[in-house]
XYZ file of C-alpha atoms in Angstrom:
692
model
C 36.897 21.878 29.021
C 33.907 22.362 31.357
C 30.737 23.557 29.637
C 27.045 23.873 30.397
C 25.209 20.658 29.562
C 22.796 20.837 26.602
C 21.669 17.237 26.826
C 18.081 16.112 26.281
C 17.902 14.372 29.648
C 15.700 15.336 32.560
C 18.190 17.689 34.163
C 15.576 20.143 35.367
C 17.125 23.445 36.404
C 20.558 21.963 37.081
C 23.414 23.648 35.238
C 25.686 20.643 34.799
C 29.389 21.195 34.544
C 30.703 18.226 32.589
C 33.828 17.818 30.558
C 34.035 17.187 26.840
C 35.417 13.770 27.745
C 32.192 12.981 29.627
C 30.158 13.861 26.539
C 32.291 11.909 24.123
C 30.355 8.639 24.436
C 27.128 9.989 22.981
C 26.958 13.479 21.453
C 24.267 15.586 23.056
C 23.826 13.292 26.080
C 25.611 12.288 29.258
C 25.256 9.808 32.063
C 23.006 11.296 34.735
C 24.490 8.841 37.213
C 27.606 10.967 37.249
C 27.776 13.880 39.683
C 26.448 17.103 38.293
C 23.374 15.669 36.570
C 19.885 15.188 37.919
C 18.537 11.716 37.099
C 15.784 11.523 34.470
C 14.750 7.942 33.745
C 15.782 4.527 34.892
C 17.069 3.667 31.435
C 19.217 6.770 31.372
C 20.383 6.213 34.925
C 21.753 2.789 34.034
C 23.540 3.998 30.948
C 27.064 4.333 32.331
C 29.363 3.957 35.310
C 29.999 6.570 37.965
C 32.534 9.280 37.373
C 34.498 11.572 39.664
C 33.268 14.142 42.166
C 31.838 17.564 41.537
C 32.645 20.335 43.981
C 29.683 21.115 46.190
C 27.787 17.867 45.471
C 27.849 14.376 46.914
C 29.445 11.469 45.084
C 26.787 9.128 43.647
C 27.700 5.777 42.199
C 25.599 3.940 39.681
C 24.699 1.356 42.335
C 23.571 4.093 44.733
C 21.487 5.760 42.057
C 19.719 2.543 41.059
C 18.916 1.654 44.642
C 17.655 5.168 45.289
C 15.023 5.116 42.552
C 13.830 1.647 43.474
C 14.848 -0.468 40.488
C 16.301 -3.273 42.619
C 15.134 -5.131 45.694
C 17.497 -3.061 47.804
C 16.129 0.114 46.247
C 12.537 -0.802 47.021
C 12.954 0.697 50.458
C 14.698 3.894 49.361
C 13.290 6.763 51.362
C 11.852 9.948 49.980
C 14.045 12.093 52.283
C 17.181 10.594 50.727
C 15.979 11.596 47.269
C 14.993 15.080 48.416
C 18.327 15.524 50.171
C 20.183 14.587 47.012
C 18.097 16.979 44.893
C 18.569 19.815 47.374
C 22.315 19.366 47.181
C 22.264 19.851 43.407
C 20.255 23.047 43.088
C 19.721 26.221 45.103
C 16.382 26.018 46.895
C 14.907 29.124 45.258
C 15.713 27.855 41.762
C 14.307 24.417 42.552
C 11.120 26.011 43.859
C 10.701 28.047 40.678
C 11.184 24.923 38.568
C 8.584 22.979 40.562
C 6.122 25.838 40.215
C 6.669 25.965 36.451
C 5.495 22.375 36.158
C 2.008 23.407 37.257
C 1.703 26.562 35.182
C -0.839 26.383 32.396
C 0.819 26.741 29.043
C -0.758 28.336 26.004
C -2.405 25.653 23.868
C -0.775 24.845 20.576
C -2.961 25.911 17.672
C -3.011 24.522 14.143
C -4.493 26.323 11.141
C -6.097 24.596 8.191
C -4.190 26.769 5.722
C -0.776 26.029 7.216
C -0.932 22.730 9.091
C -2.804 20.319 6.839
C -0.708 17.410 8.114
C -1.596 17.988 11.780
C -3.781 15.031 12.784
C -5.443 13.889 15.989
C -6.063 10.162 16.648
C -9.521 8.927 17.612
C -10.370 5.444 18.856
C -10.263 3.419 22.038
C -7.155 1.629 23.245
C -6.685 -1.520 21.175
C -9.755 -0.845 19.000
C -8.123 0.796 15.992
C -7.993 4.459 15.105
C -8.762 7.069 12.518
C -7.438 10.622 12.415
C -9.004 14.082 12.459
C -7.012 16.619 10.454
C -6.671 20.332 11.082
C -8.514 20.883 7.790
C -11.540 18.895 9.020
C -10.913 15.682 7.067
C -11.031 12.215 8.600
C -8.156 10.083 7.338
C -5.955 7.049 7.975
C -8.650 4.591 9.013
C -7.063 1.686 10.873
C -10.225 -0.183 11.805
C -10.219 -3.172 9.467
C -7.501 -5.483 10.820
C -5.481 -5.296 7.603
C -2.617 -2.980 8.612
C -3.579 -0.643 5.778
C -4.255 3.084 5.666
C -7.929 3.117 4.748
C -10.266 5.885 3.675
C -13.950 5.945 4.573
C -16.146 8.835 3.349
C -17.142 10.595 6.595
C -17.820 14.290 6.937
C -19.929 16.894 8.740
C -21.930 19.792 7.350
C -23.828 22.745 8.824
C -26.817 24.661 7.551
C -27.735 28.087 8.898
C -30.764 29.559 7.203
C -30.131 29.045 3.502
C -26.367 28.694 3.800
C -24.841 25.211 3.863
C -21.151 24.502 4.382
C -19.074 21.341 4.486
C -17.078 21.448 7.720
C -13.692 20.902 6.123
C -11.471 23.061 3.959
C -10.203 20.246 1.709
C -11.430 16.928 0.324
C -14.933 15.561 0.512
C -17.714 16.104 -2.023
C -17.828 19.115 -4.288
C -19.865 21.271 -1.924
C -19.206 24.774 -0.549
C -16.562 24.327 2.150
C -15.959 26.201 5.364
C -13.475 29.025 4.878
C -11.002 28.296 7.689
C -10.443 26.020 10.689
C -8.285 26.389 13.776
C -7.549 23.220 15.742
C -6.324 22.836 19.304
C -5.117 19.338 20.050
C -4.518 18.434 23.691
C -5.009 14.717 24.117
C -7.572 13.328 24.710
C -9.463 16.351 23.331
C -9.253 18.112 19.977
C -11.260 21.275 19.380
C -11.933 22.666 15.912
C -13.142 26.246 15.549
C -14.790 26.963 12.217
C -14.614 30.442 10.701
C -16.671 31.629 7.747
C -18.067 35.086 7.016
C -21.100 33.503 5.331
C -22.245 31.974 8.629
C -23.967 34.275 11.154
C -23.095 31.942 14.052
C -19.895 30.776 15.726
C -19.304 27.047 15.560
C -16.814 24.731 17.208
C -16.498 20.968 17.563
C -14.707 18.983 20.260
C -13.692 15.450 19.333
C -12.502 12.739 21.680
C -12.569 9.057 22.481
C -13.425 8.045 26.054
C -10.226 7.982 28.072
C -9.663 7.762 31.813
C -6.434 6.708 33.532
C -6.689 3.305 35.234
C -10.114 2.665 33.679
C -9.322 0.202 30.904
C -12.963 -0.645 30.223
C -13.934 2.953 29.506
C -10.710 3.726 27.673
C -11.049 0.758 25.330
C -14.504 1.564 23.980
C -14.495 1.501 20.149
C -16.026 4.972 19.909
C -15.335 8.545 18.853
C -17.464 11.401 20.191
C -18.140 14.801 18.633
C -19.647 17.668 20.627
C -20.757 20.776 18.730
C -21.112 24.199 20.300
C -23.065 26.877 18.431
C -23.031 30.506 19.578
C -25.303 33.176 18.128
C -23.604 36.576 18.397
C -26.450 38.348 16.563
C -29.654 39.819 17.912
C -31.780 37.619 15.658
C -32.724 34.000 16.092
C -30.975 31.513 13.801
C -32.074 28.075 12.645
C -29.099 25.726 12.670
C -28.922 22.142 11.429
C -25.969 19.784 11.658
C -25.520 16.723 9.456
C -23.130 13.775 9.483
C -22.455 11.559 6.464
C -20.806 8.136 6.789
C -20.518 5.413 4.178
C -21.284 1.865 5.291
C -17.708 0.470 5.296
C -18.421 -3.192 6.066
C -16.514 -5.314 3.559
C -14.176 -2.505 2.541
C -11.274 -3.937 4.592
C -9.079 -0.958 3.594
C -8.162 -2.872 0.440
C -7.755 -1.592 -3.099
C -8.465 1.928 -4.327
C -8.311 4.412 -2.716
C -5.677 2.644 -0.678
C -2.050 2.595 -1.704
C -0.850 -0.884 -0.766
C 2.719 -0.007 -1.671
C 4.483 0.280 1.672
C 6.464 3.223 0.371
C 3.434 5.207 -0.747
C 0.657 5.133 1.834
C -2.060 7.732 1.215
C -0.699 8.540 -2.239
C -4.028 7.739 -3.923
C -6.828 10.343 -3.771
C -9.982 9.534 -1.858
C -12.802 7.830 -3.703
C -16.297 9.237 -3.202
C -18.869 6.801 -4.526
C -21.343 4.166 -3.487
C -19.538 1.169 -4.989
C -16.578 -0.969 -4.015
C -15.711 -4.427 -5.375
C -15.929 -5.846 -1.846
C -19.372 -4.463 -1.059
C -22.362 -6.769 -1.253
C -25.395 -7.204 0.947
C -24.596 -4.008 2.864
C -27.520 -2.728 4.875
C -28.314 0.134 7.262
C -30.970 0.170 9.985
C -32.368 3.259 11.716
C -33.795 3.062 15.229
C -34.425 5.212 18.299
C -33.245 4.312 21.771
C -34.549 6.877 24.238
C -33.064 10.238 23.250
C -30.620 8.583 20.870
C -31.185 8.191 17.140
C -28.953 5.397 15.838
C -28.057 4.369 12.296
C -26.465 0.899 12.425
C -24.419 -0.337 9.468
C -23.687 -3.966 8.666
C -23.723 -6.539 5.888
C -25.231 -9.925 5.152
C -22.708 -12.663 6.053
C -21.963 -14.619 2.881
C -21.855 -18.396 2.846
C -18.520 -19.882 1.690
C -18.303 -20.421 -2.094
C -18.476 -23.913 -3.575
C -17.014 -25.557 -6.696
C -18.366 -28.779 -8.158
C -14.970 -30.157 -9.258
C -11.259 -29.313 -8.887
C -9.853 -26.434 -10.953
C -6.256 -25.204 -11.057
C -5.689 -21.591 -12.117
C -2.367 -20.359 -13.544
C -1.965 -16.594 -13.970
C 0.523 -13.856 -14.820
C -0.877 -11.883 -11.855
C 0.866 -12.093 -8.485
C -0.408 -15.407 -7.140
C 0.620 -14.614 -3.556
C -1.870 -11.740 -3.346
C -4.744 -14.146 -4.038
C -4.520 -15.082 -0.351
C -4.776 -11.451 0.848
C -6.318 -10.627 3.278
C -7.787 -14.150 3.532
C -7.944 -17.246 1.353
C -11.533 -17.000 0.124
C -11.422 -19.937 -2.310
C -12.993 -23.370 -2.026
C -10.438 -26.031 -1.125
C -10.596 -27.534 -4.634
C -9.720 -24.243 -6.394
C -5.942 -23.845 -6.634
C -4.015 -20.733 -7.783
C -0.462 -21.002 -9.152
C 1.945 -18.476 -10.738
C 2.360 -18.754 -14.498
C 6.027 -19.725 -14.203
C 5.044 -23.055 -12.630
C 3.054 -24.043 -15.690
C 5.855 -25.912 -17.413
C 7.163 -27.462 -14.200
C 3.938 -29.186 -13.147
C 1.897 -31.909 -14.743
C -1.574 -30.696 -15.642
C -4.680 -32.116 -14.034
C -7.199 -33.839 -16.257
C -8.407 -31.988 -19.347
C -10.731 -29.062 -18.721
C -9.694 -28.467 -15.116
C -6.657 -26.236 -15.764
C -7.331 -22.568 -16.567
C -4.701 -20.009 -17.608
C -5.527 -16.316 -17.135
C -3.386 -13.736 -18.948
C -4.701 -10.405 -17.653
C -3.241 -7.419 -19.538
C -0.174 -9.458 -20.458
C 2.725 -7.071 -21.179
C 3.938 -6.438 -24.724
C 7.403 -7.640 -23.738
C 6.234 -10.992 -22.393
C 9.018 -13.516 -23.137
C 8.510 -16.416 -25.503
C 9.274 -19.117 -22.941
C 6.090 -18.750 -20.840
C 3.997 -18.420 -24.007
C 5.451 -21.655 -25.327
C 4.501 -23.309 -22.035
C 0.997 -21.856 -22.373
C 0.703 -23.166 -25.938
C 1.717 -26.661 -24.884
C -0.641 -26.621 -21.889
C -3.564 -25.655 -24.135
C -2.742 -28.453 -26.544
C -2.766 -30.797 -23.544
C -6.241 -29.662 -22.478
C -5.998 -26.351 -20.579
C -8.329 -23.378 -21.157
C -6.533 -20.090 -21.919
C -8.342 -16.800 -21.172
C -6.903 -13.540 -22.551
C -8.485 -10.487 -20.907
C -7.722 -6.914 -19.873
C -8.606 -3.285 -20.336
C -5.600 -2.555 -22.597
C -4.036 -5.949 -23.487
C -0.552 -4.675 -24.461
C 0.674 -8.074 -25.676
C -2.144 -8.347 -28.190
C -1.601 -4.716 -29.190
C 2.033 -5.503 -30.015
C 0.911 -8.579 -31.950
C -1.506 -6.463 -33.991
C 1.195 -3.854 -34.720
C 3.496 -6.559 -36.063
C 0.978 -8.585 -38.058
C -1.525 -5.912 -39.145
C -4.140 -8.649 -39.251
C -2.056 -11.068 -41.294
C -0.338 -14.321 -40.272
C 3.080 -13.942 -38.677
C 5.853 -14.216 -41.281
C 8.759 -15.445 -39.181
C 11.131 -15.317 -42.145
C 10.648 -11.553 -42.398
C 11.679 -10.989 -38.777
C 15.294 -10.722 -37.691
C 16.105 -12.925 -34.705
C 16.484 -11.166 -31.381
C 19.979 -10.451 -30.074
C 20.613 -11.695 -26.537
C 22.947 -9.014 -25.210
C 23.278 -10.673 -21.794
C 21.664 -13.624 -20.043
C 24.072 -13.767 -17.045
C 24.584 -17.503 -17.476
C 28.392 -17.328 -17.781
C 29.653 -14.656 -15.394
C 30.216 -10.930 -15.718
C 32.352 -11.015 -18.879
C 32.095 -7.623 -20.572
C 30.876 -5.886 -17.415
C 32.720 -3.620 -14.998
C 31.851 -4.437 -11.388
C 32.010 -1.798 -8.644
C 31.158 -2.160 -4.961
C 30.113 -5.308 -3.113
C 26.407 -5.686 -3.908
C 26.792 -7.709 -7.115
C 29.552 -10.067 -6.047
C 32.116 -11.570 -8.397
C 29.583 -13.549 -10.436
C 25.819 -13.623 -11.075
C 23.538 -15.095 -8.443
C 21.827 -18.446 -8.980
C 18.490 -17.346 -7.545
C 17.426 -16.378 -4.040
C 20.202 -15.226 -1.693
C 20.381 -15.886 2.079
C 17.701 -14.066 4.137
C 15.983 -12.875 0.935
C 12.363 -13.426 -0.032
C 11.901 -15.918 -2.858
C 13.136 -14.602 -6.215
C 11.219 -15.697 -9.315
C 10.652 -14.754 -12.948
C 14.269 -15.005 -14.162
C 15.311 -17.115 -17.165
C 17.839 -19.926 -16.894
C 20.085 -20.279 -13.849
C 21.885 -16.935 -13.528
C 20.720 -13.388 -12.838
C 21.884 -10.111 -11.345
C 20.815 -9.959 -7.690
C 22.340 -7.178 -5.576
C 20.983 -8.506 -2.277
C 24.395 -10.049 -1.603
C 25.153 -9.132 2.009
C 21.674 -7.662 2.503
C 19.943 -4.432 1.539
C 22.750 -2.172 2.766
C 25.364 -3.351 0.265
C 25.848 -1.077 -2.757
C 27.529 -1.175 -6.140
C 27.051 -0.945 -9.891
C 27.547 -2.951 -13.072
C 28.532 -1.202 -16.300
C 28.269 -3.004 -19.639
C 30.582 -2.825 -22.599
C 29.754 -0.117 -25.133
C 27.421 -1.018 -28.011
C 25.688 0.663 -30.930
C 21.907 0.913 -30.819
C 20.737 -0.773 -34.042
C 17.387 -2.259 -32.980
C 14.205 -0.433 -32.061
C 13.619 -2.035 -28.669
C 15.619 -3.164 -25.632
C 13.886 -5.791 -23.512
C 14.864 -7.139 -20.104
C 13.517 -8.526 -16.836
C 13.695 -6.430 -13.671
C 12.642 -6.838 -10.036
C 13.598 -5.651 -6.572
C 13.307 -2.142 -5.145
C 11.329 0.696 -6.692
C 13.839 3.396 -5.707
C 15.510 5.841 -8.078
C 18.789 4.474 -6.710
C 17.979 0.857 -7.699
C 17.730 1.071 -11.478
C 18.653 -0.298 -14.863
C 19.838 2.704 -16.872
C 20.606 3.292 -20.529
C 23.478 5.763 -20.832
C 24.210 7.697 -24.027
C 27.184 10.074 -23.994
C 27.207 9.986 -20.199
C 23.539 10.917 -19.813
C 20.704 8.701 -18.574
C 18.160 8.429 -21.399
C 16.088 5.498 -20.091
C 15.663 4.012 -16.602
C 13.591 1.303 -14.938
C 13.228 -0.065 -11.402
C 11.491 -2.980 -9.738
C 8.165 -2.728 -7.936
C 9.226 -3.692 -4.415
C 8.719 -7.280 -5.510
C 11.310 -10.038 -5.872
C 9.557 -11.208 -9.051
C 11.363 -10.168 -12.228
C 8.866 -8.643 -14.660
C 9.313 -7.791 -18.352
C 10.285 -4.238 -19.275
C 10.769 -2.710 -22.736
C 12.468 0.507 -23.831
C 11.520 2.028 -27.180
C 14.890 3.235 -28.483
C 14.058 3.773 -32.149
C 15.031 7.438 -31.854
C 18.497 6.419 -30.597
C 19.459 4.194 -33.543
C 23.111 4.631 -34.479
C 24.123 6.085 -31.087
C 26.762 4.575 -28.793
C 25.371 3.420 -25.447
C 26.004 1.445 -22.270
C 23.684 -0.279 -19.809
C 24.362 0.444 -16.139
C 22.743 -1.520 -13.308
C 22.796 0.581 -10.148
C 22.268 -0.247 -6.479
C 23.013 2.851 -4.412
C 20.114 2.410 -1.988
C 20.395 1.232 1.609
C 17.549 -0.002 3.771
C 14.273 -1.666 2.791
C 14.158 -2.888 -0.819
C 17.649 -1.528 -1.357
C 18.512 -4.020 -4.090
C 17.744 -4.857 -7.729
C 17.274 -8.044 -9.783
C 17.962 -8.086 -13.548
C 18.090 -10.763 -16.261
C 17.777 -11.499 -20.000
C 18.722 -8.248 -21.768
C 17.738 -8.494 -25.447
C 17.805 -6.222 -28.506
C 14.867 -6.616 -30.891
C 12.888 -5.110 -33.740
C 9.747 -5.837 -31.732
C 8.465 -4.801 -28.290
C 7.818 -8.546 -27.782
C 9.854 -11.464 -29.013
C 9.337 -12.953 -32.477
C 8.906 -16.377 -30.912
C 6.181 -14.940 -28.686
C 4.403 -13.561 -31.757
C 4.558 -16.989 -33.405
C 3.101 -18.652 -30.314
C 0.270 -16.117 -30.225
C -0.417 -16.615 -33.919
C -1.039 -20.284 -33.247
C -3.216 -19.638 -30.179
C -5.467 -16.700 -31.062
C -8.950 -17.453 -32.464
C -8.955 -14.242 -34.510
C -6.677 -11.781 -36.287
C -6.954 -8.016 -35.976
C -5.001 -4.950 -37.033
C -5.114 -2.949 -33.788
C -6.280 -3.022 -30.171
C -7.917 0.248 -29.117
C -9.541 1.428 -25.868
C -13.246 0.719 -25.806
C -14.183 2.554 -22.605
C -15.337 1.219 -19.216
C -12.549 -1.341 -18.965
C -13.039 -2.761 -22.466
C -11.006 -2.881 -25.676
C -11.941 -2.848 -29.338
C -10.296 -5.258 -31.791
C -10.123 -3.349 -35.070
C -10.321 -5.263 -38.347
C -11.197 -8.460 -36.487
C -11.559 -11.633 -38.563
C -12.318 -14.994 -36.969
C -10.155 -17.949 -37.921
C -11.931 -20.931 -39.508
C -13.523 -22.958 -36.719
C -13.600 -20.038 -34.262
C -16.835 -18.502 -32.982
C -18.168 -15.481 -31.129
C -20.391 -16.192 -28.135
C -22.144 -14.534 -25.191
C -21.829 -15.740 -21.619
C -25.523 -15.374 -20.886
C -25.505 -17.887 -18.048
C -22.443 -16.611 -16.186
C -23.042 -15.320 -12.652
C -21.406 -11.921 -13.286
C -23.874 -9.518 -14.982
C -21.137 -7.331 -16.532
C -19.837 -10.337 -18.427
C -23.141 -11.268 -19.991
C -22.551 -8.472 -22.525
C -18.905 -9.334 -23.156
C -17.700 -10.149 -26.655
C -16.090 -13.567 -26.383
C -14.161 -15.234 -29.217
C -13.076 -18.845 -28.812
C -11.826 -21.923 -30.591
C -10.253 -25.266 -29.841
C -6.500 -25.842 -29.983
C -5.504 -29.471 -29.547
C -7.328 -30.840 -26.508
C -7.827 -27.390 -25.024
C -9.563 -24.098 -25.739
C -8.568 -20.438 -26.147
C -10.956 -17.662 -25.101
C -10.354 -14.036 -26.121
C -12.510 -11.389 -24.402
C -12.886 -7.670 -24.900
C -12.706 -6.525 -21.268
C -10.884 -6.748 -17.989
C -11.597 -9.656 -15.690
C -9.293 -9.067 -12.708
C -7.045 -5.972 -12.931
C -3.771 -6.225 -11.012
C -4.822 -3.553 -8.508
C -7.954 -5.540 -7.602
C -6.345 -8.929 -6.986
C -6.412 -8.333 -3.215
C -10.143 -7.542 -3.245
C -12.299 -10.465 -2.153
C -15.325 -9.334 -4.147
C -13.364 -8.830 -7.373
C -11.690 -12.220 -7.002
C -14.996 -13.973 -6.410
C -16.429 -12.599 -9.650
C -13.290 -13.639 -11.537
C -13.453 -17.170 -10.110
C -17.081 -17.369 -11.219
C -16.229 -16.476 -14.831
C -13.070 -18.595 -15.069
C -14.688 -21.720 -13.667
C -17.642 -21.210 -16.018
C -15.247 -21.047 -18.982
C -13.604 -24.263 -17.752
C -16.985 -25.981 -17.692
C -17.175 -26.069 -13.889
C -19.949 -24.724 -11.680
C -18.911 -22.076 -9.146
C -21.485 -21.048 -6.546
C -21.080 -17.887 -4.498
C -23.563 -16.268 -2.147
C -24.221 -12.515 -1.896
C -22.839 -10.640 1.074
C -19.518 -10.181 2.849
C -17.580 -13.242 4.075
C -18.014 -13.566 7.815
C -14.277 -14.257 8.147
C -13.284 -11.076 6.287
C -11.006 -8.977 8.525
C -13.366 -5.997 8.593
C -16.650 -7.849 8.972
C -18.821 -6.532 11.793
C -20.966 -3.480 12.466
C -20.522 0.273 12.661
C -22.955 2.899 13.878
C -23.473 6.638 13.918
C -25.753 8.166 16.533
C -26.943 11.532 17.830
C -28.872 12.735 20.867
C -32.053 14.780 20.719
C -35.681 14.459 19.648
C -35.373 16.191 16.266
C -32.919 13.845 14.548
C -33.765 12.410 11.134
C -31.911 9.809 9.083
C -31.561 8.653 5.511
C -30.429 5.018 5.750
C -29.350 4.770 2.126
C -28.789 6.875 -0.943
C -27.292 6.137 -4.343
C -26.012 9.540 -5.462
């Protein structure tokens, strides 16, 4: 049935009469090459073959259309009169004239209010030079200037002072200062204008922001600059003294890494801004003030650091994600090697004293197998360092032992509910994601899977991220206080391990958008005696739409009994509890050193914070165990060059090696360079640095 076309193509004023059959190929669109449609773009024009004729209009084949708009050699000579003649045949001349005139009519600018359009943002930055965004509420966000493909945040804001009244020129974020009451933004690229409204200010104030942009002038349009022009109007009969201020933190070395950046690809900008003068990557930052004619310029940079050096080879094994140690660059000396903890038992150790094992905030549910490998490596000559700001594994150990030796005979053995080594017996399989049997590791086109025990595991990547399904276990009675398992894969609510009691989900866990399987523990003491099932769900399509699961165990302990025994043999001290100590430290309550153990201070280490650390150590076999009361390298700081460098310094010192690092920012860091803020006029002043 003929109907008026509602397609999104460039039909102009033409009222196309097309049949439902013509629209069947793509809802909401049709082939402009067919009669009755004005052509819009070359891509659209080549979308289909020619159709029939429309009364009152000429027949136009696809070949004729392509040649007319000049997309082939034959079309290169298509004449303008032919195009005009075709257009005239489609539309009455008066209607076509009105449409042409409408193209030149000035439209009302689109306005955005700070109270209603907080997500409206305007990009600033030259072509190919990176960008940051100006929000309708006056904030500057989403800094893409550091070559790390991360959403960064740099403290940058404007303020105005009129008489004795000072206002921050943004309605949200920034320091805890009086903020402007309201902002209205007009964004018409390449210009954005913000109009500030506040009854406390006797003047009218607006700011126009832009980056140099001129068609066909690539040199001007690719300048790495953003410009801000303020206009102040005094509507009163009295003179007003007005001052404008700009505040920008020296960002060299920041690299958009770590807090306040969310490096989870699903959660950009989910972490609040950080307003402070410290960052683990900063070091040797400096600002220089100078005048250049009418311009006052504050240039920001950093001292380029010399590459670090290590006097002998050291191999580091860690429970942290070893892959991130190379992000954004590999900043280690060539003779410092980093390996994941799971490779510890599969590799022969280097000579005694050159292997270091770092367990940073090891989880309470850490399996016994890696701890056994750690124990053997220490006996063979490795140095074990236990650190962290909460140390859950040691907290679980203290809860079990209460400062006494582990009594293995008093502990019931763990129950392995499922290890996925012999198929899906006892499980109901639905969908296609899990296959007919457990996976043996990494599946085709999948990133490397690690952290599972034995040879089999649940891996729902079979067929890719778009496959779905679920596994449901046999029913069981909850008779232990804890359920432990390993989980990896997607972090979605639709990729989960779930504990079901009477049809309701009472516990759930997901991966962390990481193929590594990590330990997870559910405290189910309150559910003792209840009937339950475990359901593994993959109902997510798209990125990270899969889940990895292995080694489901029931236990009286949050960690395994075998793990507690291994710790009992390794630790240089016993204690009844691990409590927060403040500022990234812990307190070991009821601590008693084992015979032969000692407490020491690292007075010669190159990290000042660690010179006050409480360090307990003793020898085990050919190796050494070091227990410390503070964090060394938190998981969220592994990608920070500065934090890693300090950790390398301490770890190599504990291994008896000499690690030398120079102050400053590595010259090969992705964000190394200079930034500047400048203003025009003779009355400008500057404060190159402040610490509050």
